[in-house]
mmCIF file of C-alpha atoms in Angstrom:
data_model
loop_
_atom_site.group_PDB
_atom_site.id
_atom_site.type_symbol
_atom_site.label_atom_id
_atom_site.label_comp_id
_atom_site.label_asym_id
_atom_site.label_seq_id
_atom_site.Cartn_x
_atom_site.Cartn_y
_atom_site.Cartn_z
ATOM 1 C CA GLY I 229 0.000 0.000 0.000
ATOM 2 C CA ASN I 230 0.935 3.615 -0.499
ATOM 3 C CA ASP I 231 0.153 5.735 2.569
ATOM 4 C CA ASP I 232 0.340 8.925 0.447
ATOM 5 C CA PHE I 233 -3.037 8.031 -1.055
ATOM 6 C CA ARG I 234 -4.621 6.449 2.012
ATOM 7 C CA VAL I 235 -8.237 7.359 2.728
ATOM 8 C CA ASP I 236 -10.107 6.379 5.888
ATOM 9 C CA VAL I 237 -13.548 5.019 5.059
ATOM 10 C CA ASP I 238 -16.193 3.489 7.318
ATOM 11 C CA VAL I 239 -18.291 0.672 5.873
ATOM 12 C CA ALA I 240 -21.015 -1.622 7.153
ATOM 13 C CA VAL I 241 -21.374 -5.249 6.116
ATOM 14 C CA ILE I 242 -24.902 -6.620 6.280
ATOM 15 C CA ASP I 243 -24.329 -10.363 6.158
ATOM 16 C CA THR I 244 -23.752 -13.369 8.441
ATOM 17 C CA GLY I 245 -21.408 -11.376 10.696
ATOM 18 C CA ILE I 246 -17.634 -10.884 10.678
ATOM 19 C CA ASP I 247 -14.824 -12.816 12.369
ATOM 20 C CA LEU I 248 -14.017 -10.131 14.945
ATOM 21 C CA GLN I 249 -10.531 -11.563 15.584
ATOM 22 C CA HIS I 250 -9.447 -11.935 11.926
ATOM 23 C CA PRO I 251 -5.889 -10.547 11.480
ATOM 24 C CA ASP I 252 -6.675 -8.991 8.066
ATOM 25 C CA LEU I 253 -9.641 -6.966 9.304
ATOM 26 C CA ASN I 254 -9.731 -3.824 11.428
ATOM 27 C CA VAL I 255 -13.105 -4.359 13.076
ATOM 28 C CA ALA I 256 -14.181 -1.361 15.129
ATOM 29 C CA GLY I 257 -17.240 -3.059 16.542
ATOM 30 C CA GLY I 258 -20.085 -5.277 15.691
ATOM 31 C CA VAL I 259 -23.820 -5.243 16.015
ATOM 32 C CA ASN I 260 -25.990 -8.249 15.348
ATOM 33 C CA CYS I 261 -29.583 -7.346 14.508
ATOM 34 C CA THR I 262 -32.605 -9.408 13.647
ATOM 35 C CA LEU I 263 -35.878 -7.924 12.523
ATOM 36 C CA SER I 264 -39.253 -9.478 12.002
ATOM 37 C CA ILE I 265 -42.803 -8.188 11.801
ATOM 38 C CA PHE I 266 -43.128 -9.081 15.491
ATOM 39 C CA SER I 267 -39.977 -7.579 16.990
ATOM 40 C CA ALA I 268 -36.556 -6.083 16.417
ATOM 41 C CA TYR I 269 -33.529 -7.173 18.418
ATOM 42 C CA CYS I 270 -29.958 -5.884 18.334
ATOM 43 C CA ALA I 271 -27.026 -7.101 20.400
ATOM 44 C CA THR I 272 -23.347 -6.288 20.351
ATOM 45 C CA GLY I 273 -21.174 -8.903 18.782
ATOM 46 C CA GLY I 274 -21.879 -10.114 15.287
ATOM 47 C CA ASP I 275 -19.205 -12.819 15.223
ATOM 48 C CA ASP I 276 -19.444 -14.911 12.036
ATOM 49 C CA ASP I 277 -19.973 -18.668 12.282
ATOM 50 C CA HIS I 278 -20.556 -19.088 8.517
ATOM 51 C CA TYR I 279 -17.603 -16.986 7.219
ATOM 52 C CA HIS I 280 -19.481 -15.444 4.290
ATOM 53 C CA GLY I 281 -19.589 -12.034 5.974
ATOM 54 C CA THR I 282 -15.875 -12.310 6.763
ATOM 55 C CA HIS I 283 -15.171 -13.018 3.082
ATOM 56 C CA VAL I 284 -17.224 -9.982 2.040
ATOM 57 C CA ALA I 285 -15.495 -7.747 4.618
ATOM 58 C CA GLY I 286 -12.075 -8.944 3.427
ATOM 59 C CA THR I 287 -12.951 -8.133 -0.172
ATOM 60 C CA ILE I 288 -13.919 -4.625 0.927
ATOM 61 C CA GLY I 289 -11.045 -3.817 3.240
ATOM 62 C CA ALA I 290 -8.460 -6.475 4.056
ATOM 63 C CA LEU I 291 -5.366 -4.913 5.614
ATOM 64 C CA ASP I 292 -2.110 -4.636 3.666
ATOM 65 C CA ASN I 293 -0.160 -6.741 6.171
ATOM 66 C CA GLY I 294 1.830 -8.928 3.795
ATOM 67 C CA GLY I 295 -0.562 -11.882 3.779
ATOM 68 C CA GLY I 296 -3.308 -12.717 1.319
ATOM 69 C CA VAL I 297 -5.206 -10.079 -0.603
ATOM 70 C CA VAL I 298 -5.625 -6.365 0.101
ATOM 71 C CA GLY I 299 -9.136 -4.886 0.060
#
């Protein structure tokens, strides 16, 4: 990466969650929400058991730490 052209951007991933401990992701926080016609529920967390959300988050913004791809 070239820090001369670095831009800080906040994004949200609406998916199965994100692996909050993944070394390629800089996760600031997580909220897990479910919504139905009967109720809405949100809890902190959002850890990903299915890994699809982690894949999506990595495509968007994986860190340039020398391993794998860079988002």
